[in-house]
Short mmCIF file of C-alpha atoms and ligand atoms in Angstrom, two decimals:
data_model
loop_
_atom_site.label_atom_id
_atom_site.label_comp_id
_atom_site.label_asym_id
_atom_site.label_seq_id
_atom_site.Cartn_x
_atom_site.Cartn_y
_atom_site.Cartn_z
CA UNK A 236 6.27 69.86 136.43
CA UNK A 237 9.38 71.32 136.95
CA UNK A 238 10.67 75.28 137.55
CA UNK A 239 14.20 76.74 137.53
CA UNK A 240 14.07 79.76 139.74
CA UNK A 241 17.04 82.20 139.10
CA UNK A 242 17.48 84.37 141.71
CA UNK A 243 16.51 83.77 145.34
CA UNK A 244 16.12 86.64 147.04
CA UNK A 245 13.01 88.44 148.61
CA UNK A 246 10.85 87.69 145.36
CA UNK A 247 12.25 84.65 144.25
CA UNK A 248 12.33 82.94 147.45
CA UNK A 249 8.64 83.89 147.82
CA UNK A 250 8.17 82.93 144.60
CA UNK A 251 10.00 79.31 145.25
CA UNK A 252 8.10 78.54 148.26
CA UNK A 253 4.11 79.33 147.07
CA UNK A 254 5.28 76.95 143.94
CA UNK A 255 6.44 74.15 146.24
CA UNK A 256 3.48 74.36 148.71
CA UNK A 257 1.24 73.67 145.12
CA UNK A 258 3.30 70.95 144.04
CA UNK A 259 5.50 72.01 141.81
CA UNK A 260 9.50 70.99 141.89
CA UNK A 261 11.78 73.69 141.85
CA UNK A 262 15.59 73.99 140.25
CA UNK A 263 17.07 77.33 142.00
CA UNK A 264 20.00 78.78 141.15
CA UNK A 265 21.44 82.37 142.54
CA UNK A 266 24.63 84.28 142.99
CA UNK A 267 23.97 83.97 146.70
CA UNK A 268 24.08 80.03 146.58
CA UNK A 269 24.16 79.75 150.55
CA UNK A 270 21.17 81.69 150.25
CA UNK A 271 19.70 79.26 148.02
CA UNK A 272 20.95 76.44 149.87
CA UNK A 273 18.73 77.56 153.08
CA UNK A 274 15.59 78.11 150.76
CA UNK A 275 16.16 74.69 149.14
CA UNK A 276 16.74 73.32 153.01
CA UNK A 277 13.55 75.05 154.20
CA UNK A 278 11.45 74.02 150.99
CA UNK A 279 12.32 70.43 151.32
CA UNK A 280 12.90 67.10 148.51
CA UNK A 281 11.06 69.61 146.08
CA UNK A 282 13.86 72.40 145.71
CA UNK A 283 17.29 71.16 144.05
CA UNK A 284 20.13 73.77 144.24
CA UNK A 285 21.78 73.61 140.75
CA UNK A 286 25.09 74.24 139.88
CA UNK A 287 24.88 77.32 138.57
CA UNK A 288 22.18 79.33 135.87
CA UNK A 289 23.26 76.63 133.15
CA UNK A 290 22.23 73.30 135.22
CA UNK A 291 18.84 75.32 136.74
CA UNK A 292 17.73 74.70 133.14
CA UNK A 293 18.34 71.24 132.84
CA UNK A 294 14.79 69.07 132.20
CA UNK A 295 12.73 72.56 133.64
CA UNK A 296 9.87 73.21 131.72
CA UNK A 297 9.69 77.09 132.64
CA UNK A 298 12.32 79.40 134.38
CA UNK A 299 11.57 82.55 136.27
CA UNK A 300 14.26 84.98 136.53
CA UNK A 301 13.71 86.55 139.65
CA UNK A 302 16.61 89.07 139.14
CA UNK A 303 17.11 92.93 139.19
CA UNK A 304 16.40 95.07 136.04
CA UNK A 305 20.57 95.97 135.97
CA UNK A 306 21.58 91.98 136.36
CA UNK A 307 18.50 90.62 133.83
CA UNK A 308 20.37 90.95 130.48
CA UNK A 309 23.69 89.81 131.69
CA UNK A 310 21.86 86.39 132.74
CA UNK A 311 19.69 85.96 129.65
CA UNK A 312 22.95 86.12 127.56
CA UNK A 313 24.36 83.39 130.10
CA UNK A 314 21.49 81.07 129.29
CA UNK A 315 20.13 82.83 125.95
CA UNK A 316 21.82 79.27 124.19
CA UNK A 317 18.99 77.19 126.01
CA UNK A 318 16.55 79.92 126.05
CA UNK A 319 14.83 78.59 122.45
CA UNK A 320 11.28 77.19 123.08
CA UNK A 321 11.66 77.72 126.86
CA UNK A 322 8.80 79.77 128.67
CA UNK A 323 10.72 82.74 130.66
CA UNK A 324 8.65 84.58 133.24
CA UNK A 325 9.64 87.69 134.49
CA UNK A 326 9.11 90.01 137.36
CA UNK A 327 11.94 92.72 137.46
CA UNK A 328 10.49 96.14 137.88
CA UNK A 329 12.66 98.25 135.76
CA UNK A 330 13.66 100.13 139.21
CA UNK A 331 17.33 100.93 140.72
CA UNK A 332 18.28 102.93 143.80
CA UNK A 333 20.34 106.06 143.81
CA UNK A 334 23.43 106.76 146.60
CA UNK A 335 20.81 108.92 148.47
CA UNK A 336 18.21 105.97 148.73
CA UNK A 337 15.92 107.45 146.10
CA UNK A 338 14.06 104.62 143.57
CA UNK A 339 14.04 105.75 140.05
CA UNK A 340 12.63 104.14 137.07
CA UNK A 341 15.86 102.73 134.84
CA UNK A 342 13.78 103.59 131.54
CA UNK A 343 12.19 106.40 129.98
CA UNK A 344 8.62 107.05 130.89
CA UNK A 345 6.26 105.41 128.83
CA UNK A 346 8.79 102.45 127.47
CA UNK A 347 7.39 99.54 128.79
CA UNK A 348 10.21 97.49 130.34
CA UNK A 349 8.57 94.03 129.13
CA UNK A 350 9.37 95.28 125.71
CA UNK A 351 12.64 95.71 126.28
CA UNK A 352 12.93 92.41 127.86
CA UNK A 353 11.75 90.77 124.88
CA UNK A 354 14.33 92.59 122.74
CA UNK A 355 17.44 91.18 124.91
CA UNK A 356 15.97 87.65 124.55
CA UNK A 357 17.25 85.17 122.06
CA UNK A 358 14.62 83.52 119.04
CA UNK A 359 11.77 81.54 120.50
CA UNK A 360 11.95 82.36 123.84
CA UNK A 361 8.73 82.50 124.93
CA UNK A 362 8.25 85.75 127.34
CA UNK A 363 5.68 86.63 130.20
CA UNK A 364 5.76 89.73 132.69
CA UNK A 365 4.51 87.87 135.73
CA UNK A 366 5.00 87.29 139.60
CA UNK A 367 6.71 91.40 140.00
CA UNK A 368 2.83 92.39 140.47
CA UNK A 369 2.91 92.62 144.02
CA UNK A 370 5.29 93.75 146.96
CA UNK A 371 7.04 90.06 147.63
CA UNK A 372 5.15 90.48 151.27
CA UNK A 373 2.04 91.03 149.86
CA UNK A 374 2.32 87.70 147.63
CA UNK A 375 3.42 85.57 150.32
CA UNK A 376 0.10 86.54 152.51
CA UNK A 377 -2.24 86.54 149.59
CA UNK A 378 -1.29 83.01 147.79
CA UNK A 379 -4.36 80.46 148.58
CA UNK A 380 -6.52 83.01 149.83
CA UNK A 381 -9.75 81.74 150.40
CA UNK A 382 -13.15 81.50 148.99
CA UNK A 383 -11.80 83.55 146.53
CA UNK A 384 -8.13 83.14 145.65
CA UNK A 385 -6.86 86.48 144.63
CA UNK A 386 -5.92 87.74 141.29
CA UNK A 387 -2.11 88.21 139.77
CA UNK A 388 -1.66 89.86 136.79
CA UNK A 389 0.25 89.07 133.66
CA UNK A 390 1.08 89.74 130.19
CA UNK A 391 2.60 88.13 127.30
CA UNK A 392 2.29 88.07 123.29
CA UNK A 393 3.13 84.17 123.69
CA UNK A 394 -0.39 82.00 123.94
CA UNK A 395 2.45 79.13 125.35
CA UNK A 396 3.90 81.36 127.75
CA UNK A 397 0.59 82.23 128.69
CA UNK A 398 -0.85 78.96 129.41
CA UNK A 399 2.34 77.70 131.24
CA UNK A 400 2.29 81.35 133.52
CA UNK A 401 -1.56 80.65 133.76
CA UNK A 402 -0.77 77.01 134.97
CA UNK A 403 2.56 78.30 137.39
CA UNK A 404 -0.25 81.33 139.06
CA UNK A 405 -2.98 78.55 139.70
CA UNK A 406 -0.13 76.37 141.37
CA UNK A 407 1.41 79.81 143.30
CA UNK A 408 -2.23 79.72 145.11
CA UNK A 409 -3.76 82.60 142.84
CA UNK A 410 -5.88 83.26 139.96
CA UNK A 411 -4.48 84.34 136.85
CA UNK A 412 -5.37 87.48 134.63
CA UNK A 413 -4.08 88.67 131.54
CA UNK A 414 -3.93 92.01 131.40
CA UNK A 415 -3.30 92.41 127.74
CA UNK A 416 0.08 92.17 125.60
CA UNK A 417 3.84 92.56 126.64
CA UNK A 418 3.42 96.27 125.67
CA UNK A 419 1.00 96.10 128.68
CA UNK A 420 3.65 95.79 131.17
CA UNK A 421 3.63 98.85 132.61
CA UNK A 422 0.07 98.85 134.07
CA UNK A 423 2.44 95.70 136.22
CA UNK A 424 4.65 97.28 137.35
CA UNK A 425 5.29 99.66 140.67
CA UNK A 426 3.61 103.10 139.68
CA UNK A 427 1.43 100.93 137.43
CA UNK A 428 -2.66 100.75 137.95
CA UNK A 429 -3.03 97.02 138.28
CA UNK A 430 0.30 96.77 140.45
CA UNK A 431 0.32 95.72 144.43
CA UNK A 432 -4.02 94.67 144.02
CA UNK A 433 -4.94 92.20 145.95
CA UNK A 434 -8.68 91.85 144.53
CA UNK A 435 -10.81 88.91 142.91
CA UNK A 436 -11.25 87.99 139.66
CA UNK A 437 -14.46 89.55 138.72
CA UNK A 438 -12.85 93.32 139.85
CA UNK A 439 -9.36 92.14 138.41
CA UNK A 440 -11.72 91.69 134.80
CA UNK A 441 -13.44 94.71 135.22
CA UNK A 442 -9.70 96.86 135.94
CA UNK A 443 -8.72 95.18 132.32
CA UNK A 444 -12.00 96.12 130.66
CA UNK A 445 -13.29 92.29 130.62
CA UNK A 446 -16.26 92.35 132.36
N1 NAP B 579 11.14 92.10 146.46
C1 NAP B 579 9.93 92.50 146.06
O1 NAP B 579 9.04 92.84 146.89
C2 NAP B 579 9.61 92.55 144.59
C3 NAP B 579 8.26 92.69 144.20
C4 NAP B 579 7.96 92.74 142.84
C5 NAP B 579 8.97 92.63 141.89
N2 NAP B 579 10.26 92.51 142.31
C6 NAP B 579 11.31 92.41 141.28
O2 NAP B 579 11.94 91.16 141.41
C7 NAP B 579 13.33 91.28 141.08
C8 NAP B 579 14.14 90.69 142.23
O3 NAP B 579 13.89 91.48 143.38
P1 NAP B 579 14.38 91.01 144.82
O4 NAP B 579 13.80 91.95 145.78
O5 NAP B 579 14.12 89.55 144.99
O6 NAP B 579 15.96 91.27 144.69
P2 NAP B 579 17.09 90.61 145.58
O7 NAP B 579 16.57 90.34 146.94
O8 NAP B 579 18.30 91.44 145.41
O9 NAP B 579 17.31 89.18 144.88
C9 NAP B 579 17.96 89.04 143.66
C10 NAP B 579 18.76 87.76 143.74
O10 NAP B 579 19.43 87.57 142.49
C11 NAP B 579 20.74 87.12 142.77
N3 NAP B 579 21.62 87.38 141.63
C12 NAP B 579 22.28 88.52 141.29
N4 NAP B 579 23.00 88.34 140.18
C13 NAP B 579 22.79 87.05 139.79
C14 NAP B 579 23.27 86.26 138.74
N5 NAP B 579 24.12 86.74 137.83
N6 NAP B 579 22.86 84.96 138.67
C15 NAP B 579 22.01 84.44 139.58
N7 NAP B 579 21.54 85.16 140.62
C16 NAP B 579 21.91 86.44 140.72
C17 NAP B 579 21.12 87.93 143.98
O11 NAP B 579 22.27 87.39 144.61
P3 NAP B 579 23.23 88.44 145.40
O12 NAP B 579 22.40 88.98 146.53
O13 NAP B 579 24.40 87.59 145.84
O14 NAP B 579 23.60 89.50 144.39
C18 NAP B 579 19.85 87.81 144.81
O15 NAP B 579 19.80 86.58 145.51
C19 NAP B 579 13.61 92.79 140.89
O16 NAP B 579 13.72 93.06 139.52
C20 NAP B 579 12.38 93.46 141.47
O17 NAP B 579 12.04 94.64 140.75
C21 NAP B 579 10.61 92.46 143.63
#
């Protein structure tokens, strides 16, 4: 199966190489195309470098947009033409820093930023909050963890997104768990309860009220 992987900085390029170690063939596109060049280099025959955010779609059955909150809707209206019927994952933490250094949260406390997500996205895209669960450090030394692979969270309203983000999580080296709806994005994100866990699945269920 194939992945186009928009943005590859530190989360996408974390992201990129945990798919590729489980198989999966990668289409990466980013503003910083030397950057993606060296990824694609390091990765091997199973990372192309396309074009540009247009061509990463071509023949990919999924794309993550591994892109800051302020750049994410500027990109889906790029693409939003070839955005119908496509599964789009996404891990931006709604989260910019000030000119003194200082995080803040970009929305109002208590919107839940996968919400908003799905409002900038075209007809029959098919959304899930995924791969922003962690610190991109903690996912690159927690993918095939073993006996137990450790959990990542997601959410979606979208049963395809959520087999396709399922199938992507198994391939990343983890287990998947939903943690409920897109309006359930928050509990993902940084400040969220379920975000930066690196636990099993049987905790992971009982955190979501499963088990
Ligand atoms: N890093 C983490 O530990 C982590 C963990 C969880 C979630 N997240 C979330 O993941 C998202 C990405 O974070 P990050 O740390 O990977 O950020 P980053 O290092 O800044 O990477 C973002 C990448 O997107 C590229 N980009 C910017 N505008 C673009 C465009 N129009 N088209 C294509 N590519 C574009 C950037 O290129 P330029 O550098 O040339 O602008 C950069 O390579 C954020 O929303 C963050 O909240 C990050």
């Amino acid at each position: 199966m194939t992945t186009a992987i928009i943005g590859t900085g530190g989360l996408g390029s974390a992201i990129a190489r945990l798919l590729a170690s489980g198989g999966e063939a990668l289409r990466l596109s980013s503003a910083d195309r030397q950057a993606a060049q060296t990824l694609a280099a390091q990765i091997g025959p199973a990372a192309v470098v396309a074009v540009d955010n247009h061509d990463a779609l071509q023949g990919a059955d999924a794309v993550i947009l591994a892109l800051r909150f302020t750049v994410l809707k500027g990109v889906i209206d790029e693409i939003g033409d070839q955005l119908a019927g496509k599964v789009v994952v996404v891990p931006s933490n709604p989260l910019s820093v000030d000119p003194q250094g200082k995080v803040y949260r970009l929305l109002p406390e208590g919107q839940s930023s996968g919400k908003v997500v799905a409002g900038w996205l075209p007809a029959g895209a098919r959304l899930a909050m995924a791969f922003g669960t962690m610190s991109a450090d903690l996912l690159r030394s927690s993918g095939h963890r073993s006996p137990e692979p450790a959990v990542l969270f997601y959410a979606t309203d979208d049963d395809r997104a959520g087999s396709e983000v399922e199938r992507l999580i198994r391939t990343a080296g983890f287990e998947p768990v939903k943690a409920g709806g897109i309006e359930q994005s928050g509990r993902l994100e940084v400040g969220g309860d379920l975000h930066d866990l690196v636990i099993g699945p049987a905790e992971a269920r009982s955190l979501i009220g499963e088990a």
